[in-house]
CSV table of C-alpha atoms in Angstrom, one decimal:
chain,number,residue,atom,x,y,z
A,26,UNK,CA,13.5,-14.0,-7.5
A,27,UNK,CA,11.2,-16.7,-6.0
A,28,UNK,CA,9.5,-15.5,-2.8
A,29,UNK,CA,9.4,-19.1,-1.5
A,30,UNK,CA,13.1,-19.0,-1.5
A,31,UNK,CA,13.6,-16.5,1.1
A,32,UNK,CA,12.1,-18.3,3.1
A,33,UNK,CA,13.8,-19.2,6.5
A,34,UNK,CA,14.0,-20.8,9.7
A,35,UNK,CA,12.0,-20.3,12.7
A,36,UNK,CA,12.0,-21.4,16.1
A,37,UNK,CA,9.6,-24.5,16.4
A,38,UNK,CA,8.4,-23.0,19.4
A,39,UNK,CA,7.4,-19.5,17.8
A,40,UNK,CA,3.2,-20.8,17.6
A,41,UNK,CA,3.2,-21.7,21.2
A,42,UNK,CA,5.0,-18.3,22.3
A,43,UNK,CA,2.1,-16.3,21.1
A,44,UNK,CA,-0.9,-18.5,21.5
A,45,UNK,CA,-0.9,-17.8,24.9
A,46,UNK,CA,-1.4,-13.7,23.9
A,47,UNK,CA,-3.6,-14.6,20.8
A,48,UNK,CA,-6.2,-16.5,20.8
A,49,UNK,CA,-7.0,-16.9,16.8
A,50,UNK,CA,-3.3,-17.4,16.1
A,51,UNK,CA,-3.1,-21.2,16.2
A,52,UNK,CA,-6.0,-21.2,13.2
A,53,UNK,CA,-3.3,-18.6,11.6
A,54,UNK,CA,-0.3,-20.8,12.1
A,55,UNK,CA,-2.6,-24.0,10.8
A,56,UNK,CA,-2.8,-22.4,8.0
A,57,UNK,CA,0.0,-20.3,7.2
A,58,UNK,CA,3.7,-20.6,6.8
A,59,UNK,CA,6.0,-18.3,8.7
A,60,UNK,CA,8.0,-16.0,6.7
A,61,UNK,CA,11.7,-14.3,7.0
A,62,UNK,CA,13.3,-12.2,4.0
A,63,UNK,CA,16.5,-13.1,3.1
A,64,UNK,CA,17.9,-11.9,-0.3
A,65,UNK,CA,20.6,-14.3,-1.7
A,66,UNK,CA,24.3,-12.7,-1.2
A,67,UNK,CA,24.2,-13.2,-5.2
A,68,UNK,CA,21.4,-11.1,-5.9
A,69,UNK,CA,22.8,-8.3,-3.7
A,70,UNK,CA,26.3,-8.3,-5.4
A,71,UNK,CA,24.4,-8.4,-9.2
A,72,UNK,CA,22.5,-4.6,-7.8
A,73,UNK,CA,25.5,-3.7,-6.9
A,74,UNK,CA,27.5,-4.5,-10.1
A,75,UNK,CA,24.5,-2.7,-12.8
A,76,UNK,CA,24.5,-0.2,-10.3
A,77,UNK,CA,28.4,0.6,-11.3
A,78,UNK,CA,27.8,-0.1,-14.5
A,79,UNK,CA,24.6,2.6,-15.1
A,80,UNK,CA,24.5,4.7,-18.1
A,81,UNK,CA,23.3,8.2,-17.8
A,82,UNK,CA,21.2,10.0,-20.1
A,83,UNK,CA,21.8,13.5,-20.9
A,84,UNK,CA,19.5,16.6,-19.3
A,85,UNK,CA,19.1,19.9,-19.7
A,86,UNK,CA,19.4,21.0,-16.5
A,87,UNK,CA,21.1,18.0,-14.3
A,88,UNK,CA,18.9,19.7,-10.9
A,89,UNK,CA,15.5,20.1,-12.7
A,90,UNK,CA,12.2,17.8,-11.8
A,91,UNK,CA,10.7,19.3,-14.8
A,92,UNK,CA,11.1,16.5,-17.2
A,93,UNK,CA,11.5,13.8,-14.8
A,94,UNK,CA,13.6,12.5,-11.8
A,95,UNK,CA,16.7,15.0,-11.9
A,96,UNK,CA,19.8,13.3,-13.1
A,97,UNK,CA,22.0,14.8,-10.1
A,98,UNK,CA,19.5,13.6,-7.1
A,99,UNK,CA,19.4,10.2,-9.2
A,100,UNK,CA,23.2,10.7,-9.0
A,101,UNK,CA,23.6,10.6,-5.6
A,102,UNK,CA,21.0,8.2,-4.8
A,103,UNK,CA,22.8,5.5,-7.0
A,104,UNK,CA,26.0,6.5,-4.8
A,105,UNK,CA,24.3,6.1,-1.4
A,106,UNK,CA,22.9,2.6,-2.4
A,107,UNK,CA,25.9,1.5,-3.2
A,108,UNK,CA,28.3,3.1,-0.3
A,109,UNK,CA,25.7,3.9,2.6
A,110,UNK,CA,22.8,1.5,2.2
A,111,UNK,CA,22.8,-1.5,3.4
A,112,UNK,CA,20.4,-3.6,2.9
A,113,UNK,CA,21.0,-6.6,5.5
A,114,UNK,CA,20.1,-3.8,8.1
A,115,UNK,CA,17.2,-3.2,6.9
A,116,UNK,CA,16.1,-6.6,6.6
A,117,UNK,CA,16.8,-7.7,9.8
A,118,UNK,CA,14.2,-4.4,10.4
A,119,UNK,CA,11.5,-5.7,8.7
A,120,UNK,CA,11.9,-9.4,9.9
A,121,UNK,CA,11.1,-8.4,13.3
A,122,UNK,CA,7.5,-8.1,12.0
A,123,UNK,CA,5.8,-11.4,12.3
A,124,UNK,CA,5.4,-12.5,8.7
A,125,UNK,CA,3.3,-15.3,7.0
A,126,UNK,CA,2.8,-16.4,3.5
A,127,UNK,CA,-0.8,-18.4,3.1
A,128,UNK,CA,-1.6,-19.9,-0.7
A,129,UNK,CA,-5.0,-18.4,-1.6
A,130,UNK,CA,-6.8,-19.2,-4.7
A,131,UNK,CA,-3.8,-20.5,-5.9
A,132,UNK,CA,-1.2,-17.5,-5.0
A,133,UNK,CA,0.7,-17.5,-1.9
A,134,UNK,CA,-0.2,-13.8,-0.2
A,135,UNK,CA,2.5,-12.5,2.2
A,136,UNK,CA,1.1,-10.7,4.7
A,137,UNK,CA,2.1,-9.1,8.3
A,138,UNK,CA,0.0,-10.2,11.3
A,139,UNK,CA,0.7,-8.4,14.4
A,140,UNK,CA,-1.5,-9.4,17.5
A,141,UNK,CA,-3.1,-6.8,19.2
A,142,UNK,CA,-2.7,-5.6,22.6
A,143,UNK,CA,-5.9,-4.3,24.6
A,144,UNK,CA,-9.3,-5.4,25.8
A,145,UNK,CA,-10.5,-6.3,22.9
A,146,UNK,CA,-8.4,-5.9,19.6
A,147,UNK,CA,-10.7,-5.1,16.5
A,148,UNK,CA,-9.3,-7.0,13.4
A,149,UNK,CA,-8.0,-4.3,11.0
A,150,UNK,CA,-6.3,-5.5,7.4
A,151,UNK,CA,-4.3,-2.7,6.0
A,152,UNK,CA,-4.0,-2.2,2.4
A,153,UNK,CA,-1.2,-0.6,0.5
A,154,UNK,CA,-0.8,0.4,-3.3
A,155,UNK,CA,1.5,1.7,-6.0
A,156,UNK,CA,4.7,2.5,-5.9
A,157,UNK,CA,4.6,1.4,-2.1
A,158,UNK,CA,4.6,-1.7,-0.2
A,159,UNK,CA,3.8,-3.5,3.1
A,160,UNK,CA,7.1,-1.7,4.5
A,161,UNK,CA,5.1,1.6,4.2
A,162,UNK,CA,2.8,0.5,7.1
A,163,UNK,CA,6.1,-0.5,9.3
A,164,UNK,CA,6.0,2.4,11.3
A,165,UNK,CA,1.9,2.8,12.3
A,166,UNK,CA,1.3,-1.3,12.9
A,167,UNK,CA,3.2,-0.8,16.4
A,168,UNK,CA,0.8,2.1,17.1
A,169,UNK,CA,-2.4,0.4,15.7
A,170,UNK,CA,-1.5,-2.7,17.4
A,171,UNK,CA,0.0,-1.8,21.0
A,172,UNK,CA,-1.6,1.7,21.6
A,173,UNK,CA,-1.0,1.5,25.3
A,174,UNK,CA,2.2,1.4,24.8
A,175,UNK,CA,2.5,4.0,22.3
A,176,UNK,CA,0.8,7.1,24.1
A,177,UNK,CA,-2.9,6.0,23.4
A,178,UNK,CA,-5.7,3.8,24.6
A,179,UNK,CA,-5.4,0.0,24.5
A,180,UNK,CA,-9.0,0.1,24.0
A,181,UNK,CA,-8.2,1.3,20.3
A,182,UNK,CA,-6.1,-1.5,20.1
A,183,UNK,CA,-6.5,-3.1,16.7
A,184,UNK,CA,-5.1,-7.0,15.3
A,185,UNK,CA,-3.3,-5.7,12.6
A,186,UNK,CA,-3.0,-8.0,9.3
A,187,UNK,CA,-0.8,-6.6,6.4
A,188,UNK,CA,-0.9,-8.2,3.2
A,189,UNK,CA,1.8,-7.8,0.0
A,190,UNK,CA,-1.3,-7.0,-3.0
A,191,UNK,CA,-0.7,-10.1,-5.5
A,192,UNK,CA,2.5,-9.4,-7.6
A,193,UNK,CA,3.9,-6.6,-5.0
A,194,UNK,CA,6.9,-7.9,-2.3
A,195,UNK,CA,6.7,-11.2,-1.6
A,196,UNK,CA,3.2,-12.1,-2.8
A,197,UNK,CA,2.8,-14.0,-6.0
A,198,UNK,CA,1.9,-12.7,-9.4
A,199,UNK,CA,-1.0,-13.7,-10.7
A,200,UNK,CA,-0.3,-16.2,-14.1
A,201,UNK,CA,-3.0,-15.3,-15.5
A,202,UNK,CA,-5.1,-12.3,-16.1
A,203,UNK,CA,-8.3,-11.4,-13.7
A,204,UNK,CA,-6.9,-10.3,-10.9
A,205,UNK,CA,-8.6,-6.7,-10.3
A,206,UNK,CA,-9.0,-4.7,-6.7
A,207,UNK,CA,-11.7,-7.0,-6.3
A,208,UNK,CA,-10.5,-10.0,-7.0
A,209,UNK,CA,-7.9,-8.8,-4.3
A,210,UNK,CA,-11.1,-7.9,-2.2
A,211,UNK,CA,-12.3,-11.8,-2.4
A,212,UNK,CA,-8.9,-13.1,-1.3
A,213,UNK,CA,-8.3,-10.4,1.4
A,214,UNK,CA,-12.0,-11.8,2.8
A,215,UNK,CA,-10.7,-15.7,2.5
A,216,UNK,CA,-7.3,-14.4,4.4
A,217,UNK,CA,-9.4,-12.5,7.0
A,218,UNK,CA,-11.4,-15.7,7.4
A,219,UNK,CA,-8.7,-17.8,7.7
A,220,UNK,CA,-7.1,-16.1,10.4
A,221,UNK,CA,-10.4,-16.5,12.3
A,222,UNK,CA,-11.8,-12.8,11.6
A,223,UNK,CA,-15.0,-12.9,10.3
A,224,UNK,CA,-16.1,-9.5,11.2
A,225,UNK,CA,-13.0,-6.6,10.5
A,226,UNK,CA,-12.4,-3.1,9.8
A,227,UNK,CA,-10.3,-2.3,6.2
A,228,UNK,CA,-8.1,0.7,5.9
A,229,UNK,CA,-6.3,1.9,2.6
A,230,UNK,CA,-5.1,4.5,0.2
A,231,UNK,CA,-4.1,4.3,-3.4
A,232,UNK,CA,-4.8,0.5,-4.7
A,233,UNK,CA,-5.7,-0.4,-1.3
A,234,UNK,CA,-8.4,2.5,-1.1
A,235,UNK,CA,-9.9,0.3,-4.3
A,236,UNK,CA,-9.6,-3.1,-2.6
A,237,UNK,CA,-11.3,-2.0,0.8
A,238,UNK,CA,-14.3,-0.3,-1.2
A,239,UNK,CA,-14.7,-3.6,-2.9
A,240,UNK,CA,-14.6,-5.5,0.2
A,241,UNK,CA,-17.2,-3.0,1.4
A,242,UNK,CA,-19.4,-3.2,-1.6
A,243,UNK,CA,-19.0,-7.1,-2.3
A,244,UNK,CA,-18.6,-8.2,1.4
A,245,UNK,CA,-20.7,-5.9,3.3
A,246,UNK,CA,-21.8,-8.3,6.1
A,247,UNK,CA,-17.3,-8.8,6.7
A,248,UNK,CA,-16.6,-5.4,7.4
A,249,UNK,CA,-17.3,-3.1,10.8
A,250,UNK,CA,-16.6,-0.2,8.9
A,251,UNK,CA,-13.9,1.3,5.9
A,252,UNK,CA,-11.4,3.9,6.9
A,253,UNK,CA,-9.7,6.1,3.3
A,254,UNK,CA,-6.9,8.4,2.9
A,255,UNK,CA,-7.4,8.4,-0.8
A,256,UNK,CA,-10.4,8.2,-2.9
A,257,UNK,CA,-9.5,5.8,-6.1
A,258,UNK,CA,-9.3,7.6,-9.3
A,259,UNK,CA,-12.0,5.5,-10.8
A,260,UNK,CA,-14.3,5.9,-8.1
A,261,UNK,CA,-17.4,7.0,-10.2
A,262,UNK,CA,-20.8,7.0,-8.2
A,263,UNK,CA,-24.1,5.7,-10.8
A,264,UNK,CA,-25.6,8.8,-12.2
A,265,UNK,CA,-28.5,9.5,-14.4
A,266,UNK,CA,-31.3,11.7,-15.3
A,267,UNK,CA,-33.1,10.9,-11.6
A,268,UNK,CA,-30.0,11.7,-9.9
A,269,UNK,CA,-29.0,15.5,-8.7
A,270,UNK,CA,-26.9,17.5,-10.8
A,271,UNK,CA,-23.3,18.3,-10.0
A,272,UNK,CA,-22.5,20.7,-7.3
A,273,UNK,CA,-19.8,23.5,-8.5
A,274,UNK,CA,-17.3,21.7,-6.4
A,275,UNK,CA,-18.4,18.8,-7.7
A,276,UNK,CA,-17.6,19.9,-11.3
A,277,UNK,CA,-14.2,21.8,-10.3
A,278,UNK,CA,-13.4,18.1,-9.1
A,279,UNK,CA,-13.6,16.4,-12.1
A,280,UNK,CA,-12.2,19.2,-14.1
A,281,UNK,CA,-8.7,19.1,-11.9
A,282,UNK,CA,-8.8,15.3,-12.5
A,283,UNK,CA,-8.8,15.7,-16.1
A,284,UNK,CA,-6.1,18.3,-15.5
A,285,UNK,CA,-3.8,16.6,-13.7
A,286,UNK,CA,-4.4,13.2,-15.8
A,287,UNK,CA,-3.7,15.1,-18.8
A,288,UNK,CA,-0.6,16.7,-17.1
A,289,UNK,CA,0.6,13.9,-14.9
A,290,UNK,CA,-1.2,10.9,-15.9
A,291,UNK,CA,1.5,9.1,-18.7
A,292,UNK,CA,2.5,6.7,-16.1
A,293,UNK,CA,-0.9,5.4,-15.5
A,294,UNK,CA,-2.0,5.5,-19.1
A,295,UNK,CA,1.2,3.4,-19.8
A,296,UNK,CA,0.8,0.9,-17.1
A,297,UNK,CA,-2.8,0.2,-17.8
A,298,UNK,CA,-2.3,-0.3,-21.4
A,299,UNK,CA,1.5,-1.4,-21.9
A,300,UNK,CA,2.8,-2.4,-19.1
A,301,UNK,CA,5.6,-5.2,-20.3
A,302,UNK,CA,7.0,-2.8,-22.1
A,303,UNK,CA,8.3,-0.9,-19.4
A,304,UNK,CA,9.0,-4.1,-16.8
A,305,UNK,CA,11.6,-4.9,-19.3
A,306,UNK,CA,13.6,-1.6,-18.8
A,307,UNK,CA,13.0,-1.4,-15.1
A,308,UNK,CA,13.5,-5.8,-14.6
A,309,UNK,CA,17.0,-4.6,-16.0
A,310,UNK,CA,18.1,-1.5,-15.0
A,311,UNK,CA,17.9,-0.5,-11.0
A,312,UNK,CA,18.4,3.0,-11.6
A,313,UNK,CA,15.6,3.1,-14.2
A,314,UNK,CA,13.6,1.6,-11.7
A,315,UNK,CA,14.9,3.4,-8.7
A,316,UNK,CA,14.0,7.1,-11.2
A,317,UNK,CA,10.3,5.6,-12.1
A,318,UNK,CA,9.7,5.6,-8.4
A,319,UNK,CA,11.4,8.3,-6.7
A,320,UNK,CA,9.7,10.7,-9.4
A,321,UNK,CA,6.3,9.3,-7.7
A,322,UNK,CA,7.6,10.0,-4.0
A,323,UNK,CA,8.5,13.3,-4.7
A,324,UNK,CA,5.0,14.6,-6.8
A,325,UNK,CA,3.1,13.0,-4.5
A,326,UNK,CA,3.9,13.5,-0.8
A,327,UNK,CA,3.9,17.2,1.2
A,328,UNK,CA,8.0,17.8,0.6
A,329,UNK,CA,8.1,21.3,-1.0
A,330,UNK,CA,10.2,19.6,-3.5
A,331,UNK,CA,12.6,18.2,-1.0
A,332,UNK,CA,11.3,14.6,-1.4
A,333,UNK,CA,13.8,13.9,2.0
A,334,UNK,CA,12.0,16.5,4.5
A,335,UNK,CA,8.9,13.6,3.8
A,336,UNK,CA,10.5,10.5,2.9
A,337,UNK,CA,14.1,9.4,4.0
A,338,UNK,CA,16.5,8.4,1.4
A,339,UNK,CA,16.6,4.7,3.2
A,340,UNK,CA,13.0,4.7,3.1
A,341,UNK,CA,12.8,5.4,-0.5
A,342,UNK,CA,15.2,2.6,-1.0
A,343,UNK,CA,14.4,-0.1,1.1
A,344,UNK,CA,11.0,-0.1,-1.2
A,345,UNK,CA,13.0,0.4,-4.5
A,346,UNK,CA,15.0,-2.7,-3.4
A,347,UNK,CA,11.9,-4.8,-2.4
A,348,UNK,CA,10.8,-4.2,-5.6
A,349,UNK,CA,14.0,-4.7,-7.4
A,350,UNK,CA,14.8,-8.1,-5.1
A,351,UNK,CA,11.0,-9.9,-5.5
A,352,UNK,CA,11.1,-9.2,-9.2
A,353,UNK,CA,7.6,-8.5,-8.7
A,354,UNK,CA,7.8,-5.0,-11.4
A,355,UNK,CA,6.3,-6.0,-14.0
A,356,UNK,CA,3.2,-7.4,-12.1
A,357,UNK,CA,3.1,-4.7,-10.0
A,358,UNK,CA,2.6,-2.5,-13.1
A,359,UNK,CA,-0.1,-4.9,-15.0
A,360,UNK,CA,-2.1,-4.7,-11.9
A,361,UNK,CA,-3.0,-1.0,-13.5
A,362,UNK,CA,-4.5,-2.8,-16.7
A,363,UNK,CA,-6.7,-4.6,-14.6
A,364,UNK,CA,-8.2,-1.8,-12.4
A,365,UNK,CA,-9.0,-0.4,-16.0
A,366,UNK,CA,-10.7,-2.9,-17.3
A,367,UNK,CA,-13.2,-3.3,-13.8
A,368,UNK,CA,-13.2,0.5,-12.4
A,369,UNK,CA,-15.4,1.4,-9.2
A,370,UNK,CA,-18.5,2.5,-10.9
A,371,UNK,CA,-21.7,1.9,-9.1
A,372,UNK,CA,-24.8,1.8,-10.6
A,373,UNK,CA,-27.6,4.2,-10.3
A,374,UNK,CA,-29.1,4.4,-6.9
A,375,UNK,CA,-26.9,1.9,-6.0
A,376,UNK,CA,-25.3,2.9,-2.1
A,377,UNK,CA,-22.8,0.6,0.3
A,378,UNK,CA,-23.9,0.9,3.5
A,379,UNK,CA,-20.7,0.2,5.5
A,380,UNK,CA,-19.5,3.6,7.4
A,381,UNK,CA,-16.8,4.9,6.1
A,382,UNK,CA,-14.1,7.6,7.5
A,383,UNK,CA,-12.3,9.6,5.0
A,384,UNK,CA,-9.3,11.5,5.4
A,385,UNK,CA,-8.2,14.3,3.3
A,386,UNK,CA,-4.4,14.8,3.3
A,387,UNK,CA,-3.2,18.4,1.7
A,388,UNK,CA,-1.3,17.1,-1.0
A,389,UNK,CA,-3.0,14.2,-1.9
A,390,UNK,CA,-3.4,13.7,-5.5
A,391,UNK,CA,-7.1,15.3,-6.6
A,392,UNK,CA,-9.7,14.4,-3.8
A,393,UNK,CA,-13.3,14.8,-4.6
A,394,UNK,CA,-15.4,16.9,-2.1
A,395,UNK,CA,-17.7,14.8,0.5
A,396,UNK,CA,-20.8,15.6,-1.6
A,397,UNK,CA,-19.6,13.0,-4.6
A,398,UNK,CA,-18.4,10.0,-2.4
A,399,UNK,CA,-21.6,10.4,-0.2
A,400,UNK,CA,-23.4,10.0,-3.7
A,401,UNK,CA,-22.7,5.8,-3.3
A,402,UNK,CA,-20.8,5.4,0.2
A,403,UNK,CA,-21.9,6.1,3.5
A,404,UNK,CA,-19.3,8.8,4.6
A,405,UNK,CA,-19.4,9.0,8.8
A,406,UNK,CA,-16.5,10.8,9.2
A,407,UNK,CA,-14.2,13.6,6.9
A,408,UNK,CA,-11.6,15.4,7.9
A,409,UNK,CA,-9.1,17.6,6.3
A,410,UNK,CA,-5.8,17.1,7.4
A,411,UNK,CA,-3.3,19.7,8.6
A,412,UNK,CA,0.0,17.9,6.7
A,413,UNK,CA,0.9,15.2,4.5
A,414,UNK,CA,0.7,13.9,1.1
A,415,UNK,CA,-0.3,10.7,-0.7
A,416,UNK,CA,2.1,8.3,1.7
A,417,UNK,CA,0.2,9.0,4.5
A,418,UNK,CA,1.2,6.3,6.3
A,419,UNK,CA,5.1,7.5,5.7
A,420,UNK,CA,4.3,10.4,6.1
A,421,UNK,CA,2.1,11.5,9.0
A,422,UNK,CA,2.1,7.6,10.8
A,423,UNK,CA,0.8,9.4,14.3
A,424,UNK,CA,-1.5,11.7,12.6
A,425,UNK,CA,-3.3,8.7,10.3
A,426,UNK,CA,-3.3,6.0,13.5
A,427,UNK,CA,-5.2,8.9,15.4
A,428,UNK,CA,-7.7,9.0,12.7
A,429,UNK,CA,-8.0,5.8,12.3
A,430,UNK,CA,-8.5,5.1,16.1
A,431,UNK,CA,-11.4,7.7,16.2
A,432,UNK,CA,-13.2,6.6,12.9
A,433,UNK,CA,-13.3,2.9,14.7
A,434,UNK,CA,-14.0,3.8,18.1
A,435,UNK,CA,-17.8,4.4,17.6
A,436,UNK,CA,-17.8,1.4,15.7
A,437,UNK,CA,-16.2,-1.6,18.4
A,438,UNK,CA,-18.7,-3.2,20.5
A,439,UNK,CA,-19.1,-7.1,20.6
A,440,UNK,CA,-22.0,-7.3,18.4
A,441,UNK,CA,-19.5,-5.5,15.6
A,442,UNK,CA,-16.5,-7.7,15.9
């Protein structure tokens, strides 16, 4: 589907209603367009038609994970999205978030832009990754953006900006090849700019871990500081004969990465080298797509197996259907092949002196210890979280924004922002 096409009407007044809480928002609505979601009624009843129509493959043992998504959960997932979902709902959810779409080096980047309410909001651009998308920060932008409101301080107040990565949601997918995390890191800068942020703070995990080192390591005069809840998987710090030698924890590091890549790691190997391949099964089939996901949800967040004690069953679908309405798979999957080809190695000796806050979530995929991220970034702040997996900001939303909030608040002072 077209992402231009969902787009809708809005009150002529809507710029004028805000500019009076926001002062950088009349540069934002110069240059952006407002943005509403709204699926076609046809597209909703063709889901709902190969959803009757899915084949099933046989299994083994219906209830195991052990070979994949088990047939029997996917069973009754297909019969909730077509009997108990409903996807207007959650629509109407998500368009209560004030959403743009700006054309930037030639794509148009949807993006959330919530105003901040405090003192002195610090611009913050919030990254998201694989399978996920900018619905995953739904539930912590309220309390990044109104903490007094929410229980906190509204001196940790934060302008939140959102973007959909290029080829995820409603952003466009890149015609042509190129576009890495930091290629993404350049356009989140001309967004940031645009919106009249010169100076902001970056936050991320999976993909958007990538992009915000980027903007840290390209952009370093942009950015107040860089706050993690993932370190990317081809985060490799410059090493030679000069440099020290591996810690033990160090070494067990690595040696679990190889393990779980070697165990776990198909998907990855797939996308970044075949990725069309797959798009065309799951561009056709929503319960293909619905199983490539799910599996994902499940291995990585803190569920004890139970992928709905971490992730609700609406959650899981409302970002299954974003994916399935944009059409957006397949470039959501070649985005892989490109962080292959332009990893985050560093050269020797080479350092980025932006703080950065790190936060180290129990059932994250494999973390490395402090002593190999401090080897090229300039780690402030670690902490080892009580709870949570890889969705952190599904997950444990009160417990990241807390985190977040306490890495920045050293860091705001008007000669920062």
């Amino acid at each position: 589907m077209d992402p231009a096409a969902t787009l809708g009407a809005v009150p002529a007044d809507w710029c004028a209603v805000l500019r009076s809480d926001f002062d950088n928002l009349r540069e934002a609505c110069m240059e952006s367009r407002p943005f509403t979601i709204h699926v076609a009624d046809e597209a909703i009843e063709d889901l709902h038609r190969r959803l009757w129509n899915s084949h099933w493959p046989g299994s083994i043992d219906a209830d195991s994970w052990e070979d994949g998504t088990s047939l029997s959960f996917l069973k009754r997932l297909r019969d909730h999205w077509l009997h108990q979902f409903d996807w207007r709902m959650q629509e109407g959810r998500l368009n209560r978030l004030p959403q743009y779409v700006s054309t930037i080096r030639g794509l148009g980047i949807h993006f959330v832009h919530q105003p901040g309410v405090g003192p002195a909001p610090m611009p913050l651009v919030l990254t998201h990754g694989w399978p996920g998308s900018f619905a995953e920060m739904e539930r912590i932008i309220p309390l990044l953006a109104d903490p007094g409101a929410n229980g906190g301080d509204p001196g940790d107040a934060f302008h939140v900006v959102v973007p959909s990565l290029p080829g995820y949601g409603f952003s466009q997918a890149p015609a042509a090849p190129g576009v890495s995390a930091r290629e993404i890191a350049a356009i989140w800068r001309e967004l940031m700019a645009g919106l009249g942020y010169d100076r902001f703070a970056a936050q991320g995990g999976d993909i958007g871990a990538g992009v915000s080192c980027w903007l840290a390591r390209s952009f370093p005069e942009s950015l107040v500081g860089v706050h993690l809840n993932y370190i990317p998987g081809s985060f490799r710090p410059g090493r030679d004969k000069s440099t020290a030698p591996l810690s033990a924890e160090e070494t067990a590091f690595l040696d679990k990465a190889a393990a779980f890549a070697a165990a776990e790691g198909a998907y990855a190997a797939l996308q970044a080298t075949k990725p069309l391949t797959l798009a065309f099964a799951l561009s056709d089939s929503p319960i293909g797509l619905a199983a490539w996901i799910a599996e994902k949800f499940r291995a990585w967040s803190d569920c004890g197996g139970e992928l709905e004690r971490a992730i609700p069953i609406d959650t899981l679908l409302t970002d299954v259907s974003i994916y399935w309405f944009s059409g957006n798979i397949s470039a959501s999957l070649r985005l892989y092949k490109e962080l292959r080809s332009q990893p985050l190695a560093f050269e020797v000796g080479e350092r980025v002196g932006v703080p950065f806050g790190v936060s180290v979530f129990p059932r994250e995929l494999p973390m490395p210890p402090r002593s190999w991220v401090e080897r090229a970034l300039n780690v402030v702040r670690w902490t080892c979280m009580p709870a949570g997996g890889h969705f952190a900001a599904l997950e444990q939303p009160e417990a990241l924004t807390e985190e977040i909030r306490a890495f920045f608040r050293p860091l705001r002072s008007r000669d920062n922002v």
